[in-house]
Short mmCIF file of C-alpha atoms in Angstrom, two decimals:
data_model
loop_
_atom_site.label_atom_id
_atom_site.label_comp_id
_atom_site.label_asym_id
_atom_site.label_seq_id
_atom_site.Cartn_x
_atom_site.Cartn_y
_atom_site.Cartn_z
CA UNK A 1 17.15 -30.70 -60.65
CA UNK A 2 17.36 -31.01 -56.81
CA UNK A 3 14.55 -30.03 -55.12
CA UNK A 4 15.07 -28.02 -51.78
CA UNK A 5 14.72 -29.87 -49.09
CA UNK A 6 13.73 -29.43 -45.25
CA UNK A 7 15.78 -31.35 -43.04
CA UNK A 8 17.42 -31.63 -39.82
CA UNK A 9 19.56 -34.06 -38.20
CA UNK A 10 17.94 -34.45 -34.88
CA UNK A 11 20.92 -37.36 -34.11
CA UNK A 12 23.82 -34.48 -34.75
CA UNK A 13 22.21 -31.45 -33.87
CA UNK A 14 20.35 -31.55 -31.00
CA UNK A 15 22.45 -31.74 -27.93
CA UNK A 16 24.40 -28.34 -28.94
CA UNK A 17 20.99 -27.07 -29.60
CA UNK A 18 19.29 -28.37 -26.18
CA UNK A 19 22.79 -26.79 -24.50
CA UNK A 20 21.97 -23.64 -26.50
CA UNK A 21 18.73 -23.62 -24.66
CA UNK A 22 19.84 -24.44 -21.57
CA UNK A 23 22.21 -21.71 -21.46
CA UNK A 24 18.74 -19.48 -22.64
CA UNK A 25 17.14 -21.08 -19.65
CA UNK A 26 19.69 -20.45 -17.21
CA UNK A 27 20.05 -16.94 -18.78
CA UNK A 28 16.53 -16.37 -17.85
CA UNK A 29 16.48 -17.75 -14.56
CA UNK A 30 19.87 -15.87 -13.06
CA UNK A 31 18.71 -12.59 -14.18
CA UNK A 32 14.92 -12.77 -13.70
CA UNK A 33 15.73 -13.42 -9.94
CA UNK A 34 18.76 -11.06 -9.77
CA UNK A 35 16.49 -8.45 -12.09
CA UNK A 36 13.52 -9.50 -9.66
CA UNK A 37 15.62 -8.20 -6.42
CA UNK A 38 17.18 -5.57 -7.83
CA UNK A 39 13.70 -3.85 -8.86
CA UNK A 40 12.08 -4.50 -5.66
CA UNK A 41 14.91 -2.47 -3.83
CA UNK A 42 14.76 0.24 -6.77
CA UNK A 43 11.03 0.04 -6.88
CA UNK A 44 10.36 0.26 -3.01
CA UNK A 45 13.25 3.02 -3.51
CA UNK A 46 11.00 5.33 -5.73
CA UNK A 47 8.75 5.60 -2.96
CA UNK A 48 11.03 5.95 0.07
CA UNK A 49 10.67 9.05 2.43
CA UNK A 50 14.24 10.42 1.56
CA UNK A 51 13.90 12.70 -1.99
CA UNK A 52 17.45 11.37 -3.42
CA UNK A 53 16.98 7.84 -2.46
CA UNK A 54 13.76 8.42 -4.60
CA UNK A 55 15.88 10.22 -7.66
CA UNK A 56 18.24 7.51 -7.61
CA UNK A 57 16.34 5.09 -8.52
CA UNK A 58 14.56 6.95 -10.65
CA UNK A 59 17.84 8.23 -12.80
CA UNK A 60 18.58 4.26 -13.08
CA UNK A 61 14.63 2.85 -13.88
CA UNK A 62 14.74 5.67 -16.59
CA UNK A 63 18.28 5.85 -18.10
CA UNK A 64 17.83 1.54 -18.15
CA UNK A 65 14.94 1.70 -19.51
CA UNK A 66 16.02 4.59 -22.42
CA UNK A 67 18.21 2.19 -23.90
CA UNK A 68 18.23 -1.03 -25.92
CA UNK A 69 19.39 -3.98 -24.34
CA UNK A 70 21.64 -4.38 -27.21
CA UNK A 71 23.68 -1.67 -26.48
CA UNK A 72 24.06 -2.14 -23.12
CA UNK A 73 25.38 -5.62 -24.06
CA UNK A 74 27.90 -4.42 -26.78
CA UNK A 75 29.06 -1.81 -24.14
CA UNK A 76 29.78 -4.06 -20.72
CA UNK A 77 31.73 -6.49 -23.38
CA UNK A 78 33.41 -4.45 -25.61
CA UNK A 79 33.91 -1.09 -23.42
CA UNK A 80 34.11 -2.08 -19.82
CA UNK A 81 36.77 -4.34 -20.22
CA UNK A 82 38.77 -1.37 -21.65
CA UNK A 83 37.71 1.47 -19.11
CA UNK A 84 38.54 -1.19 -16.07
CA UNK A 85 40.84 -4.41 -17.18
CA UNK A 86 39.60 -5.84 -14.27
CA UNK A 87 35.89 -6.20 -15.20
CA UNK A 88 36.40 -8.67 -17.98
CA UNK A 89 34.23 -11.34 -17.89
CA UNK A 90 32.88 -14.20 -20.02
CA UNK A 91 30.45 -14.39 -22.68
CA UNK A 92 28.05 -15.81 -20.16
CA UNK A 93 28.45 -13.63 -17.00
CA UNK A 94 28.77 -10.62 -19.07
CA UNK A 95 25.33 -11.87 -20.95
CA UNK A 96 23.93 -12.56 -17.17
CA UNK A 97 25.01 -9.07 -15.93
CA UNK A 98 23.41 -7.25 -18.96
CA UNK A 99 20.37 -8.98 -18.33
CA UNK A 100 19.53 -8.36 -14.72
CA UNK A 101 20.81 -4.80 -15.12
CA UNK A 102 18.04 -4.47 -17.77
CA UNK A 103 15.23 -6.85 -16.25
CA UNK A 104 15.92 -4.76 -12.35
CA UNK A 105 14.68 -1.54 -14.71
CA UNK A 106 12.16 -2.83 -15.63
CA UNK A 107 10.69 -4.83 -12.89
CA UNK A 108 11.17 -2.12 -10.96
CA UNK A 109 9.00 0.18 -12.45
CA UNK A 110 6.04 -2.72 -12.29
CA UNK A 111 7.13 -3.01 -8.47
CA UNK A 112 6.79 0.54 -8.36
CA UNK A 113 3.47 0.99 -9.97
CA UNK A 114 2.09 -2.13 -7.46
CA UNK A 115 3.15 -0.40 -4.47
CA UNK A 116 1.02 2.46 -6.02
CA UNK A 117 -1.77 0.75 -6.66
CA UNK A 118 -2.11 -0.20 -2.73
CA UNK A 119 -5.27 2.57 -1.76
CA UNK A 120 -3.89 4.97 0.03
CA UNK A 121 -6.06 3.76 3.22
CA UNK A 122 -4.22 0.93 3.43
CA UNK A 123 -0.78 3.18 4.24
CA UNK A 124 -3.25 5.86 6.36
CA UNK A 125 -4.35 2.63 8.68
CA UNK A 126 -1.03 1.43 9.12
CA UNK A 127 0.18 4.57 10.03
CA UNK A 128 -2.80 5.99 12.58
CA UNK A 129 -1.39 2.06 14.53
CA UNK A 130 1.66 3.12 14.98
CA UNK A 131 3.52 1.17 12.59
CA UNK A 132 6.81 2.30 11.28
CA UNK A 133 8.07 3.08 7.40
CA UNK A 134 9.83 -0.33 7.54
CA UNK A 135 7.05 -2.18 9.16
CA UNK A 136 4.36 -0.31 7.35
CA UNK A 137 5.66 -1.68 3.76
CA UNK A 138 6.53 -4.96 4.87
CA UNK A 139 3.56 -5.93 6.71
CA UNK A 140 0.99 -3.92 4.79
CA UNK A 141 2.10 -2.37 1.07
CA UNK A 142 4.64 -5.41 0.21
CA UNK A 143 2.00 -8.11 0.49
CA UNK A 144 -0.56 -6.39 -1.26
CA UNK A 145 1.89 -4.95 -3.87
CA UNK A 146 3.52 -8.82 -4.72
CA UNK A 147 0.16 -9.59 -5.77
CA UNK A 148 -0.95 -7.00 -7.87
CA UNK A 149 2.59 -7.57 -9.62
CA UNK A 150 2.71 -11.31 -10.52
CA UNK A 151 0.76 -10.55 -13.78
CA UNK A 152 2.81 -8.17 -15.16
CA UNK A 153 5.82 -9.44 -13.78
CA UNK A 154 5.05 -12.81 -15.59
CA UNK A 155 4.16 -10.67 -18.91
CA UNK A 156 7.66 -9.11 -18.30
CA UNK A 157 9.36 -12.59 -18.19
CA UNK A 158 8.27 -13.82 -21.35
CA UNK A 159 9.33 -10.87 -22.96
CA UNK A 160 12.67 -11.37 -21.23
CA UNK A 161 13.05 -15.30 -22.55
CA UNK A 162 12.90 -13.61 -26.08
CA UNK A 163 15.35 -10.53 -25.03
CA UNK A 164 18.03 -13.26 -23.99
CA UNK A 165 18.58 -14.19 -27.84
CA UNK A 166 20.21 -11.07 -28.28
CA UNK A 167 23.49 -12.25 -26.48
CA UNK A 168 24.46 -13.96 -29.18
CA UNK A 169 25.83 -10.29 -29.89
CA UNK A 170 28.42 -11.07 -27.48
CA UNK A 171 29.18 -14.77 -28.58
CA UNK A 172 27.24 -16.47 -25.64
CA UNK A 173 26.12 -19.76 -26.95
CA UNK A 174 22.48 -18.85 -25.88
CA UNK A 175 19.89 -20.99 -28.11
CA UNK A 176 20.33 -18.16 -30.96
CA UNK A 177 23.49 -18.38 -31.18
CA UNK A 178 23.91 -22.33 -31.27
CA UNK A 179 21.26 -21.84 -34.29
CA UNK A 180 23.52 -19.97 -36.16
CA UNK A 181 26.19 -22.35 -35.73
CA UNK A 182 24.34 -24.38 -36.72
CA UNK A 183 22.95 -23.56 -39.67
CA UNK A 184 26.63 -22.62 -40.49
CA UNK A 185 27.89 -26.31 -40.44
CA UNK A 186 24.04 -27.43 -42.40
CA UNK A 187 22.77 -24.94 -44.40
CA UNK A 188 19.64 -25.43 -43.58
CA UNK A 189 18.76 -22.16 -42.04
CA UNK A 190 14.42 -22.55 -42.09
CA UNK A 191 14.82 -26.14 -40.63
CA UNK A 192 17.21 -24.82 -37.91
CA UNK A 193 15.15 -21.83 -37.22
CA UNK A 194 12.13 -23.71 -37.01
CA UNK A 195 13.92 -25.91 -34.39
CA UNK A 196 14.97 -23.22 -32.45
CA UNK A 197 11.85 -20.91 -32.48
CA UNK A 198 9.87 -23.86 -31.21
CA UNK A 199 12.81 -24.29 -28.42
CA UNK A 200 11.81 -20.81 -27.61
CA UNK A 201 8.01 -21.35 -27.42
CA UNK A 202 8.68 -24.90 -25.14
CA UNK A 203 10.31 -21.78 -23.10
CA UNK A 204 7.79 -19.40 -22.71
CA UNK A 205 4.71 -21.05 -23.07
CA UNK A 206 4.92 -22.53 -19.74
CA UNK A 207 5.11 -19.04 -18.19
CA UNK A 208 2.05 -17.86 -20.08
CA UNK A 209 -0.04 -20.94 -18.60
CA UNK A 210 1.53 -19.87 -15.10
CA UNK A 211 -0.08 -16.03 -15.45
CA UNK A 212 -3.07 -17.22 -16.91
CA UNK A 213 -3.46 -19.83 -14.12
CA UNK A 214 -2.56 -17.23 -11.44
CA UNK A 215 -5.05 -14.92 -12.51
CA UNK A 216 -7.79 -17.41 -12.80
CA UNK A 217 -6.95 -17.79 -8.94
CA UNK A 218 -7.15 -14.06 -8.29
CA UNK A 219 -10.96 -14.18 -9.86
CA UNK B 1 -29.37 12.32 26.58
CA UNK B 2 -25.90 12.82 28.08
CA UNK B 3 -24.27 10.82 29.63
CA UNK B 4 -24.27 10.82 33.47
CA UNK B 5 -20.40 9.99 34.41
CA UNK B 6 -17.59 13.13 35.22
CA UNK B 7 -15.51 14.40 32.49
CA UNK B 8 -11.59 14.09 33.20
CA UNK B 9 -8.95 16.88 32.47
CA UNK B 10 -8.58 18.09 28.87
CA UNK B 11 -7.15 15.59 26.09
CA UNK B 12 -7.15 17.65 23.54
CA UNK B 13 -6.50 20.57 22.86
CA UNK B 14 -6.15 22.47 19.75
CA UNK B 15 -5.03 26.11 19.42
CA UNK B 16 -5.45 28.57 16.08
CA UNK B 17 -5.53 25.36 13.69
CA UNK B 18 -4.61 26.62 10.37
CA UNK B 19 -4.31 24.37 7.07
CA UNK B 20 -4.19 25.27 3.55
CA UNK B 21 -3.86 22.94 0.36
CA UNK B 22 -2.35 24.98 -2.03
CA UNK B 23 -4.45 27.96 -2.18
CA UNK B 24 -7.46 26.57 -0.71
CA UNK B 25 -7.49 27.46 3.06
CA UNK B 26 -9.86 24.49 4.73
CA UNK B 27 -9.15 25.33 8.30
CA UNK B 28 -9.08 29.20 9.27
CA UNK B 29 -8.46 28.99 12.81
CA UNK B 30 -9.93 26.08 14.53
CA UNK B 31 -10.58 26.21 18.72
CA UNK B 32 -11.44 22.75 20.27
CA UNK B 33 -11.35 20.89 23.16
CA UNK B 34 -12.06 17.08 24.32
CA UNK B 35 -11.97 16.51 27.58
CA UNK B 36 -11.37 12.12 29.01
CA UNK B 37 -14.19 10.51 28.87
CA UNK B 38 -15.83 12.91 26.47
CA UNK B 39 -17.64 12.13 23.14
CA UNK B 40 -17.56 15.00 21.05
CA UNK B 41 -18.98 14.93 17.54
CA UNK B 42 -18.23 16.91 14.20
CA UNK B 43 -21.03 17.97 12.27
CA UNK B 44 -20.76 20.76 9.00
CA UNK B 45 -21.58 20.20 5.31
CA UNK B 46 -18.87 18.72 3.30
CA UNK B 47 -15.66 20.35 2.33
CA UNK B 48 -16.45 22.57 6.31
CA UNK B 49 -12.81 21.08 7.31
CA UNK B 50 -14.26 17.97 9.54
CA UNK B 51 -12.34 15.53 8.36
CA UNK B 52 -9.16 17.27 7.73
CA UNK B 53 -9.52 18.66 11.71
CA UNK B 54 -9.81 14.89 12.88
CA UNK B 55 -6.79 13.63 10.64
CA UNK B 56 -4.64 16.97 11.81
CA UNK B 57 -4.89 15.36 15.37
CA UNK B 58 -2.75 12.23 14.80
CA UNK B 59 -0.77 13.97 12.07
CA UNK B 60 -1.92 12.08 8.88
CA UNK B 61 -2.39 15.17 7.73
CA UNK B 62 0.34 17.75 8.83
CA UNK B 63 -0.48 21.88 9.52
CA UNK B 64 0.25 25.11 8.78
CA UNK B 65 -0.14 26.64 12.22
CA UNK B 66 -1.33 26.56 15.33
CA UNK B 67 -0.83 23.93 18.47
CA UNK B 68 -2.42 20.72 18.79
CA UNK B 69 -1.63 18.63 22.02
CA UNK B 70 -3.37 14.86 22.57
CA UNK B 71 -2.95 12.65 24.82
CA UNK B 72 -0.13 14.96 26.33
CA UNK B 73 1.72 15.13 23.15
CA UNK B 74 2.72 18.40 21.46
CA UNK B 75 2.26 17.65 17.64
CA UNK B 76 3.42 21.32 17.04
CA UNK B 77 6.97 20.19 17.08
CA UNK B 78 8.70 18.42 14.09
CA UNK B 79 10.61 16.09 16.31
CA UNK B 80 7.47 14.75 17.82
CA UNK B 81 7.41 11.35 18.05
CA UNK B 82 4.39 9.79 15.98
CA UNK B 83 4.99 6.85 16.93
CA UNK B 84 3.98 7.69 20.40
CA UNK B 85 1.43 9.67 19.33
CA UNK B 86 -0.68 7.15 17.11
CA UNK B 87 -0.15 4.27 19.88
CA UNK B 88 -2.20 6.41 21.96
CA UNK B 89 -4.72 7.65 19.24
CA UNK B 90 -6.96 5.26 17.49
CA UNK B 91 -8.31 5.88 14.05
CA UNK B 92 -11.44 4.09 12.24
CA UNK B 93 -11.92 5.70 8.80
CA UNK B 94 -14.89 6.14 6.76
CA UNK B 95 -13.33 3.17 4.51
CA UNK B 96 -12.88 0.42 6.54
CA UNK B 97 -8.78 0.21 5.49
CA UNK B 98 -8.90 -3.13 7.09
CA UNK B 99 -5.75 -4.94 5.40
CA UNK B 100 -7.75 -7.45 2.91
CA UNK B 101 -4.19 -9.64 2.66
CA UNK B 102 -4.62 -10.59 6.42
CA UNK B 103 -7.08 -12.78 8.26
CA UNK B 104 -9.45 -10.62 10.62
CA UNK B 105 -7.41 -12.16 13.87
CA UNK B 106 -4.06 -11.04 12.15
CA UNK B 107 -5.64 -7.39 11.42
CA UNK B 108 -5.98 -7.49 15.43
CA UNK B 109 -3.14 -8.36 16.15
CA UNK B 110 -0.42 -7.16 13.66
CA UNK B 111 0.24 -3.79 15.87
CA UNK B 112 0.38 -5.02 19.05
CA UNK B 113 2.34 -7.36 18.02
CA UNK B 114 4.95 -5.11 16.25
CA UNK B 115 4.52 -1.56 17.92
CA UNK B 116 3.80 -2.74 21.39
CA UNK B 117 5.90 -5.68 21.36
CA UNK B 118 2.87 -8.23 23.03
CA UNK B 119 3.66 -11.79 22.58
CA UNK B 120 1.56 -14.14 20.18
CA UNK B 121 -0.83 -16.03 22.68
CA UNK B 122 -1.30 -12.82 24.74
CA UNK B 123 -2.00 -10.57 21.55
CA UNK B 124 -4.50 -13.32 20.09
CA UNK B 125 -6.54 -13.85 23.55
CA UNK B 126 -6.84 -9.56 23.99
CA UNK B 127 -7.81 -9.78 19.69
CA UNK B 128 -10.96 -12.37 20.32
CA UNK B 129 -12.41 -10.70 23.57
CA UNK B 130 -12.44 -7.30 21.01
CA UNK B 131 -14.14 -9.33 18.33
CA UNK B 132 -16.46 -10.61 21.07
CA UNK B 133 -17.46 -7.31 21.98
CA UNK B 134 -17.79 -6.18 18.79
CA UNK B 135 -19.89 -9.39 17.85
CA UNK B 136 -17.64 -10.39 15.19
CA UNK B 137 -15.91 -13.14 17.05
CA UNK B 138 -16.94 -15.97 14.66
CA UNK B 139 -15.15 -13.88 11.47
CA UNK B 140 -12.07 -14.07 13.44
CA UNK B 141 -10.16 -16.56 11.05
CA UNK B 142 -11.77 -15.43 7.53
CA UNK B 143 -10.41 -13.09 5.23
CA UNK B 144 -12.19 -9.50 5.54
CA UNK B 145 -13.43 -9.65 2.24
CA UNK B 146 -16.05 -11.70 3.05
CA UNK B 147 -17.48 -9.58 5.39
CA UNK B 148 -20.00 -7.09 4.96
CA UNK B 149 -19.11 -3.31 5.16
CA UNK B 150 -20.99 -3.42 8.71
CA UNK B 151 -18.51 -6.18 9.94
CA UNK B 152 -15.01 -4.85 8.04
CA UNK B 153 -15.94 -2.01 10.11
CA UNK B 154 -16.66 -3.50 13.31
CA UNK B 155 -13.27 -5.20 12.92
CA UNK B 156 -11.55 -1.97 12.11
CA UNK B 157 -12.85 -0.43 15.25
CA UNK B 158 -11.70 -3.92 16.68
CA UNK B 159 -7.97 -3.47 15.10
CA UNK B 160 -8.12 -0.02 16.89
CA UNK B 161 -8.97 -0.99 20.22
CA UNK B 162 -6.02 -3.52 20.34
CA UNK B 163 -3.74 -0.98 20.96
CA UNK B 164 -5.38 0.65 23.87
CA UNK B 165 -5.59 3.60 22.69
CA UNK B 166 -6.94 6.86 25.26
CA UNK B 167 -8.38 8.63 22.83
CA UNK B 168 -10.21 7.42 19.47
CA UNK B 169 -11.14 9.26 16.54
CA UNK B 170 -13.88 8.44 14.03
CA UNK B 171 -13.54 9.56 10.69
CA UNK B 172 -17.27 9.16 8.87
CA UNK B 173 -17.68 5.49 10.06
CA UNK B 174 -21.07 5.01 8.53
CA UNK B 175 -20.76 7.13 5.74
CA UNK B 176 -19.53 4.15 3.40
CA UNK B 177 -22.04 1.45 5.01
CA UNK B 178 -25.50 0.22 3.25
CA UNK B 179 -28.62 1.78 5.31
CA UNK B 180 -29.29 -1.56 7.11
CA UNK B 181 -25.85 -2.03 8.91
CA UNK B 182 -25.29 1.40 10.24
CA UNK B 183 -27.00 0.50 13.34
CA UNK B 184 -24.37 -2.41 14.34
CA UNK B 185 -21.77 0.12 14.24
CA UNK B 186 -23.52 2.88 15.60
CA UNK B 187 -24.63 0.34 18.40
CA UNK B 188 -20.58 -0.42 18.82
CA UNK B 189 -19.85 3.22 19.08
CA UNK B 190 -22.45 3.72 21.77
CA UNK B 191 -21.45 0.99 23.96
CA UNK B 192 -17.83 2.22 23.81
CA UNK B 193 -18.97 5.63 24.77
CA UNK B 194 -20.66 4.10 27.49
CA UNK B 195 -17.76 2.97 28.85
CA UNK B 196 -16.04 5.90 28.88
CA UNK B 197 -13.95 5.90 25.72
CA UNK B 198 -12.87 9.45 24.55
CA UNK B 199 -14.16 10.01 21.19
CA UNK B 200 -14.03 12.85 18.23
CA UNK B 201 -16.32 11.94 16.02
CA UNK B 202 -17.05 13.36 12.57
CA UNK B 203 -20.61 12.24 11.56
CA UNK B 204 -23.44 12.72 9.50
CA UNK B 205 -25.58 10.47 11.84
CA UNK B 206 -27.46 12.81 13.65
CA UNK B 207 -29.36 10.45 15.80
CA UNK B 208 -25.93 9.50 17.20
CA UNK B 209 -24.58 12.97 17.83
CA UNK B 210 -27.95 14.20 19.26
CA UNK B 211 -28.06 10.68 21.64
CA UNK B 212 -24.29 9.65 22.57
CA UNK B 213 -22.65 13.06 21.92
CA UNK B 214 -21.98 14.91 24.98
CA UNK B 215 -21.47 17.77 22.74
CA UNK B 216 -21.58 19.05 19.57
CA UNK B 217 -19.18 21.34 17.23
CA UNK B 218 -20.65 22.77 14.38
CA UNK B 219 -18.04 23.53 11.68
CA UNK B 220 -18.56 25.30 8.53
CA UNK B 221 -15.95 26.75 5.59
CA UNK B 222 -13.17 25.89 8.06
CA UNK B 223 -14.26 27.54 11.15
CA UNK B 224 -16.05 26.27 14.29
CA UNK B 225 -19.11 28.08 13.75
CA UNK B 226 -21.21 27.33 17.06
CA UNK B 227 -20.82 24.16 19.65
CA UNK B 228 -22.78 23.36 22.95
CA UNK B 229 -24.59 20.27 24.55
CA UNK B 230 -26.84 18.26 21.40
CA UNK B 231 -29.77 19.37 22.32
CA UNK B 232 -29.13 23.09 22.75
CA UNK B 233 -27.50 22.17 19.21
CA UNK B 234 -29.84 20.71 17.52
CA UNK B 235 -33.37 22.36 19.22
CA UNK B 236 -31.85 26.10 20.07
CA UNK B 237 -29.14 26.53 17.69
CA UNK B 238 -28.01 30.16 18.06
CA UNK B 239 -26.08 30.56 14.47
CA UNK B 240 -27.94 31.57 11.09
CA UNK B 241 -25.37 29.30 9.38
CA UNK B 242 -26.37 26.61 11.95
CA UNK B 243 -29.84 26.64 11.40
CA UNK B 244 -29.60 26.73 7.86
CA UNK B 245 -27.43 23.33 8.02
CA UNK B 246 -29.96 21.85 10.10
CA UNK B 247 -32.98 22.68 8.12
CA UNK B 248 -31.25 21.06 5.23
CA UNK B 249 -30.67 17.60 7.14
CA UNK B 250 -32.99 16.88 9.19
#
């Protein structure tokens, strides 16, 4: 009788795994700073002076937010492309614009409860000096409202390192999906997994040590 | 005592004030004046309408009806300019609202800076003689949070000044302070009434009112109940309603 075995061939595997996570990594990066611009424009937008600037952004924070990531994935690369032949993109970009669409949601909402969070004196004192809208967020809300959103922004990161994995919906070779090929060509789905969850973790811890430092800072 | 020097013509003016939030009318009609050079103080219980007069003048707070004209500006009219408005009118509030992200030199000299359009070196050299005068001049490159509430407040009274305003109002300036630093901005306050400074302010410091003000407006449930010189305020008051504040307070 053969007992089951855990293995993994480190030698064969790894570098399509490591690309796998690189492609993860990149994934991350692109739209967390394309996610990261987009919600400070929507999140500075739910409190502008003009009402429909305000419901704009609101309609796309909440109609983003209503829906799974997932689905907005299957849809850009299964439905756009039919709707508008020339909005077919790869795996990758398609994975990338699916991503920051769904991270700018998100963020902005935390950007928008930041800029909230700035007392109300602050805005009154910038006002009674004469400042402008423009120079009244920049100079005064903006700075204080970065601050207060670096936790949750980090918290929002990690979650996003995670969401990534589920482009391998769309056949991006994210660190998922090279997992699964993997394990296709080994058998040796635990093993592989275990590989690739602790990919995930060399991923994300680092961000958690970031927040925690940050807010040691703050104390 | 009043102060001995001439008042100038009337800076502001305000004409049938009326303001409601939702259905809760806090000012039914307000008549005021401040003349240049004159320090006029608010006093009234709380929820009388004080504050909510004071922040009417520089339109933080908009109206219902009425006319309000500062510093020669109508603030009736929607297309007034606030900007022009606030560079004339300087506000200290009862908390602080000095910007905690910005060194106490940078809190000086942000507006100036960007409203006025004053160069760097120029802004910076008009920021440290405020702080001087003041006495804060030592805090000027430390964050405001480590100052105490006395300070934060000198330096908002500071950030104020450094746009030259004509006419400045003082929203409860003590009321947030611990017992033992009242006096340094109280002390502040005089010396810039001294110099002829026009003030409005709303107070519960009656020492102040009854030494600096040269007079005093008694409000009460949104109406200017009784005003007149402090002492005739405070020693003759002619009002039931006045009385009866003043028996409470002092």
């Amino acid at each position: 009788m053969v007992t089951p075995m855990i293995s993994f061939d480190f030698g064969q595997y790894m570098p399509p795994m490591l690309r796998g996570a690189g492609v993860t990594i990149l994934l991350v990066v692109v739209s967390g700073i394309a996610g990261t611009i987009i919600g400070l424009v929507f999140g500075t937008a739910r409190s502008a002076p003009l009402a429909p600037v305000r419901w704009l952004a609101s309609i796309y924070t909440n109609f983003i937010r209503g829906i799974p990531i997932l689905i907005i994935l299957l849809f850009l690369y299964y439905e756009i492309p039919l709707l508008f032949p020339y909005a077919t993109f790869s795996q990758t970009i398609t994975a990338v614009i699916g991503l920051s669409v769904y991270s700018g949601a998100y963020i902005a909402e935390i950007f928008r409860g930041s800029i909230q969070a700035v007392p109300r004196g602050q805005l009154e004192a910038g006002e009674a000096l004469g400042l402008n809208y423009v120079q009244k967020m920049r100079y005064v809300v903006m700075p204080q409202a970065l601050k207060i959103a670096v936790p949750p922004g980090i918290g929002f990161l990690i979650a996003l390192v995670k969401a990534t994995s589920l482009v391998s919906v769309i056949t991006a070779t994210d660190l998922t999906r090279a997992g699964r090929n993997i394990t296709s060509a080994n058998h040796q789905a635990l093993a592989t997994f275990l590989v690739v969850a602790a990919l995930y973790f060399v991923i994300s811890y680092p961000l958690s040590l970031l927040g925690r430092w940050y807010e040691r800072r703050l104390a | 005592m009043s102060r001995t020097h001439d008042l100038g013509p009337a800076m502001i003016k305000v004409d049938d004030l009326h303001k409601s939030f939702g259905d809760l009318e806090v000012l039914k009609g307000i008549e005021a004046e401040v003349d240049e050079r004159e320090v006029v103080c608010l006093i009234g219980a709380s929820g009388s309408g004080k504050s909510t007069l004071l922040r009417c003048l520089n339109r933080l707070e908009t109206f219902d009806r009425g006319h309000v004209t500062i510093c020669g500006h109508d603030l009736t009219g929607s297309k007034t300019s606030l900007h022009a408005v606030r560079r004339d009118v300087g506000m200290v509030f009862q908390s602080f609202n000095v910007f905690p992200h910005m060194k106490v030199l940078d809190n000086l000299t942000l507006a100036p800076m960007k409203v006025l359009k004053i160069g760097k070196a120029e802004a910076r050299q008009r920021a440290m003689a405020l702080l001087e005068k003041v006495g804060v001049a030592d805090k000027a490159n430390v964050y405001p949070t480590k100052l105490s509430g006395g300070q934060q407040q000198r330096v908002a009274i500071a950030r104020a000044l450094a746009m030259q305003p004509k006419v400045m109002l003082f929203d409860e300036p003590t009321s947030a302070l611990d017992p033992e630093t009242v006096g340094e901005v109280l002390g502040v306050m005089k010396n810039l009434a001294e110099e002829g400074m026009t003030m409005m302010v709303v107070t519960h410091e009656m020492g102040f009112a009854r030494e600096v003000a040269d007079r005093v407006v008694f409000m009460d449930n949104g109406v200017v109940v009784e005003q007149g010189p402090p002492k005739q305020i405070f020693e003759a008051p002619q009002h039931e309603r006045t009385r009866a504040f003043l028996s409470k307070i002092l």
